[in-house]
Amino acid sequence: MATAGDDTWILPSSIPFERLKGRDLEECVYWLMDSLGARDLEWRTGGSGGGAADGGRDLEAWFYTPAPDGDMEGQRWWIECKGRSATLEPDAVKEACNNALAQADLAYLVIATNTTFSNPTRDWVKQWQAAHPRPKVKLWDQASLERMLSKHPSAVFRLFSHALSTAGLLEVAREGFWNRFDYAPPKSLEAFWKARSELEIGPLERVALTVAEFAHGRIAERPWGVAGTPLETIEALGNAIGNLPYLMGRALRAGIEQAPLIQGIAYLALSSLKHFAADTVAEVILDQLRDGEGAPAPQEVRDLLLGPIFNRLMGELEDVCSSDCPRFGFGERHTFVGGPDPIKDYWERLRPGGRVQPDEGDDDGRRLWIERTTEPCKVGFPMDKDHSCPLFGDAPEVNQLEELLSIIERVADFRFKEAMAKPAKN
């Protein structure tokens, strides 16, 4: 399996450096600075860029680093972009350096070009720097830009998406989800699925891809939860649970619908139960909900975080398992899956190869269930007139996580095997 790294994210020959002049070069450097962590990034007015021969606009940015006492210290940067067809002339560099001397609080001056700096120009900068310790001058030529862009594919994606390899697009999907709650588009997800055996898909990537599939309604086509090894599946679940406060908080602050996130994590829990016993999965989940000293989170916090996930999962299993159960009839029902065979349709999400038919989407109707107390349970739970289906009524709460997962595990194991044994319907 190829390792996704800096050298595989970008196809440098696809970035048209020879055409990166004026606004195009500035936009490229702007998004590179953004990816590097710049704050208060803006076009600087009144500088040499506005009337420069290359039509450039200069950039200003701040970088903040922690001081020994914990305070954040800011460093002010200026960036001048010089797009050229040949080696950048020395006078352009000299003018930029001398103009920067008027700024007493300037920490760094970056002169960026799409071509190269001559050796005499670099020698002049060294001599000038010896006489003027501030600001620190950085010369970014084509090779420097190419090297930095290779480490930050999200900057390349904004302007030159064709220059990204599939591994680079995957890095953009990971970064976009965890930093901005963006969902990878269906075309990218399809490309990742086709190349999944060649890509390095870690826990962060698997969570991002899973949630994106639920956002687009295609998890049965590309079941990321079972596309890797069992360890990779449960690592993704642990990662998602460990970051659940961050993810839910970010979604709330941004006003983003949480349903795909809840569905995605519920699905990763179901996928983990395909490989691991309920007590193991419960241990992984609860271990992620501990403070820095190892103490478990208060029960009300666990209920708040896990309740929506397992309410969703239990609701899905109620619908799917009861759809052909002789013990149940129904009036209005909530349908989590579509298609002519709701049981098989649902369990395709646990088949590593996925399916080719698209999901039909959710129907958020109300449910009214009628239980026939004299009928047996297809799954094999002991039931009679005094003992109802454990998916309904007296189902365990989140504070009984291992018992709850044991029920899910038993239903999933039986129903998945039953569904996969059925012949495909035309």
Short mmCIF file of N, CA, C and O in Angstrom, two decimals, residues 268-312:
data_model
loop_
_atom_site.label_atom_id
_atom_site.label_comp_id
_atom_site.label_asym_id
_atom_site.label_seq_id
_atom_site.Cartn_x
_atom_site.Cartn_y
_atom_site.Cartn_z
N LEU A 268 -20.30 3.66 12.59
CA LEU A 268 -18.99 3.15 12.99
C LEU A 268 -19.11 2.23 14.20
O LEU A 268 -18.37 1.24 14.32
N ALA A 269 -20.04 2.54 15.11
CA ALA A 269 -20.28 1.64 16.25
C ALA A 269 -20.84 0.31 15.76
O ALA A 269 -20.40 -0.77 16.21
N LEU A 270 -21.79 0.34 14.84
CA LEU A 270 -22.36 -0.88 14.28
C LEU A 270 -21.29 -1.68 13.54
O LEU A 270 -21.22 -2.91 13.67
N SER A 271 -20.44 -1.00 12.78
CA SER A 271 -19.36 -1.67 12.05
C SER A 271 -18.37 -2.32 13.00
O SER A 271 -17.86 -3.43 12.74
N SER A 272 -18.08 -1.67 14.12
CA SER A 272 -17.15 -2.24 15.10
C SER A 272 -17.72 -3.50 15.73
O SER A 272 -16.99 -4.46 16.01
N LEU A 273 -19.05 -3.51 15.94
CA LEU A 273 -19.67 -4.70 16.52
C LEU A 273 -19.66 -5.88 15.56
O LEU A 273 -19.89 -7.02 15.98
N LYS A 274 -19.39 -5.65 14.31
CA LYS A 274 -19.26 -6.74 13.34
C LYS A 274 -17.98 -7.54 13.61
O LYS A 274 -17.87 -8.71 13.25
N HIS A 275 -16.99 -6.88 14.24
CA HIS A 275 -15.69 -7.51 14.46
C HIS A 275 -15.36 -7.76 15.92
O HIS A 275 -14.57 -8.65 16.24
N PHE A 276 -15.93 -6.96 16.82
CA PHE A 276 -15.55 -7.04 18.23
C PHE A 276 -16.79 -7.26 19.10
O PHE A 276 -17.89 -6.84 18.73
N ALA A 277 -16.57 -7.87 20.24
CA ALA A 277 -17.66 -8.12 21.19
C ALA A 277 -18.14 -6.80 21.79
O ALA A 277 -17.41 -5.80 21.82
N ALA A 278 -19.36 -6.82 22.29
CA ALA A 278 -19.98 -5.61 22.82
C ALA A 278 -19.17 -5.01 23.96
O ALA A 278 -19.03 -3.78 24.06
N ASP A 279 -18.59 -5.85 24.84
CA ASP A 279 -17.84 -5.30 25.96
C ASP A 279 -16.59 -4.57 25.49
O ASP A 279 -16.19 -3.55 26.08
N THR A 280 -15.96 -5.06 24.43
CA THR A 280 -14.77 -4.39 23.89
C THR A 280 -15.14 -3.04 23.30
O THR A 280 -14.45 -2.04 23.52
N VAL A 281 -16.21 -3.00 22.51
CA VAL A 281 -16.65 -1.75 21.90
C VAL A 281 -17.05 -0.75 22.98
O VAL A 281 -16.72 0.44 22.91
N ALA A 282 -17.76 -1.23 24.01
CA ALA A 282 -18.16 -0.35 25.11
C ALA A 282 -16.94 0.23 25.81
O ALA A 282 -16.90 1.41 26.16
N GLU A 283 -15.92 -0.60 26.01
CA GLU A 283 -14.71 -0.14 26.67
C GLU A 283 -14.00 0.94 25.86
O GLU A 283 -13.55 1.96 26.40
N VAL A 284 -13.93 0.74 24.54
CA VAL A 284 -13.30 1.74 23.67
C VAL A 284 -14.06 3.06 23.75
O VAL A 284 -13.46 4.14 23.85
N ILE A 285 -15.37 3.00 23.70
CA ILE A 285 -16.19 4.21 23.74
C ILE A 285 -16.01 4.95 25.05
O ILE A 285 -15.76 6.16 25.10
N LEU A 286 -16.15 4.23 26.15
CA LEU A 286 -16.09 4.88 27.47
C LEU A 286 -14.69 5.37 27.79
O LEU A 286 -14.53 6.38 28.49
N ASP A 287 -13.65 4.70 27.29
CA ASP A 287 -12.28 5.17 27.52
C ASP A 287 -12.03 6.52 26.86
O ASP A 287 -11.17 7.29 27.32
N GLN A 288 -12.76 6.80 25.79
CA GLN A 288 -12.59 8.09 25.12
C GLN A 288 -13.29 9.23 25.87
O GLN A 288 -13.02 10.39 25.58
N LEU A 289 -14.18 8.88 26.77
CA LEU A 289 -14.93 9.89 27.52
C LEU A 289 -14.39 10.00 28.94
O LEU A 289 -15.11 9.83 29.92
N ARG A 290 -13.11 10.25 29.04
CA ARG A 290 -12.43 10.44 30.33
C ARG A 290 -11.70 11.77 30.30
O ARG A 290 -11.32 12.26 29.24
N ASP A 291 -11.47 12.32 31.48
CA ASP A 291 -10.73 13.57 31.54
C ASP A 291 -9.23 13.30 31.51
O ASP A 291 -8.80 12.15 31.36
N GLY A 292 -8.43 14.34 31.64
CA GLY A 292 -6.99 14.21 31.54
C GLY A 292 -6.37 13.33 32.60
O GLY A 292 -5.26 12.81 32.41
N GLU A 293 -7.07 13.14 33.71
CA GLU A 293 -6.57 12.29 34.80
C GLU A 293 -7.14 10.89 34.75
O GLU A 293 -6.90 10.09 35.66
N GLY A 294 -7.92 10.60 33.72
CA GLY A 294 -8.45 9.25 33.57
C GLY A 294 -9.79 9.02 34.21
O GLY A 294 -10.33 7.90 34.15
N ALA A 295 -10.38 10.04 34.83
CA ALA A 295 -11.69 9.88 35.47
C ALA A 295 -12.79 9.91 34.42
O ALA A 295 -12.71 10.69 33.47
N PRO A 296 -13.80 9.04 34.55
CA PRO A 296 -14.88 9.04 33.55
C PRO A 296 -15.67 10.33 33.58
O PRO A 296 -15.82 10.98 34.63
N ALA A 297 -16.18 10.71 32.42
CA ALA A 297 -17.04 11.89 32.34
C ALA A 297 -18.32 11.65 33.14
O ALA A 297 -18.77 10.50 33.27
N PRO A 298 -18.91 12.69 33.70
CA PRO A 298 -20.18 12.51 34.43
C PRO A 298 -21.23 11.86 33.53
O PRO A 298 -21.22 12.03 32.31
N GLN A 299 -22.15 11.11 34.14
CA GLN A 299 -23.15 10.38 33.36
C GLN A 299 -23.99 11.32 32.51
O GLN A 299 -24.35 11.00 31.38
N GLU A 300 -24.28 12.52 33.03
CA GLU A 300 -25.10 13.44 32.24
C GLU A 300 -24.36 13.88 30.97
O GLU A 300 -24.98 14.12 29.93
N VAL A 301 -23.03 13.96 31.04
CA VAL A 301 -22.24 14.32 29.86
C VAL A 301 -22.26 13.16 28.86
O VAL A 301 -22.44 13.35 27.65
N ARG A 302 -22.09 11.93 29.38
CA ARG A 302 -22.14 10.76 28.48
C ARG A 302 -23.51 10.62 27.83
O ARG A 302 -23.62 10.29 26.65
N ASP A 303 -24.56 10.89 28.60
CA ASP A 303 -25.91 10.82 28.03
C ASP A 303 -26.07 11.86 26.93
O ASP A 303 -26.66 11.58 25.87
N LEU A 304 -25.57 13.05 27.16
CA LEU A 304 -25.71 14.13 26.20
C LEU A 304 -24.98 13.81 24.90
O LEU A 304 -25.49 14.06 23.80
N LEU A 305 -23.77 13.21 25.01
CA LEU A 305 -22.97 12.93 23.83
C LEU A 305 -23.41 11.64 23.12
O LEU A 305 -23.50 11.60 21.90
N LEU A 306 -23.66 10.59 23.89
CA LEU A 306 -23.94 9.28 23.30
C LEU A 306 -25.42 9.05 23.03
O LEU A 306 -25.77 8.23 22.17
N GLY A 307 -26.29 9.76 23.76
CA GLY A 307 -27.72 9.55 23.59
C GLY A 307 -28.19 9.67 22.15
O GLY A 307 -28.84 8.75 21.63
N PRO A 308 -27.88 10.77 21.46
CA PRO A 308 -28.36 10.90 20.07
C PRO A 308 -27.83 9.80 19.15
O PRO A 308 -28.53 9.36 18.23
N ILE A 309 -26.61 9.33 19.41
CA ILE A 309 -26.01 8.30 18.56
C ILE A 309 -26.73 6.98 18.70
O ILE A 309 -27.13 6.35 17.72
N PHE A 310 -26.93 6.54 19.94
CA PHE A 310 -27.53 5.23 20.14
C PHE A 310 -29.05 5.25 20.03
O PHE A 310 -29.65 4.22 19.72
N ASN A 311 -29.66 6.40 20.23
CA ASN A 311 -31.09 6.51 19.90
C ASN A 311 -31.28 6.33 18.40
O ASN A 311 -32.23 5.67 17.95
N ARG A 312 -30.39 6.91 17.64
CA ARG A 312 -30.46 6.76 16.18
C ARG A 312 -30.26 5.30 15.78
O ARG A 312 -31.02 4.75 14.98
#
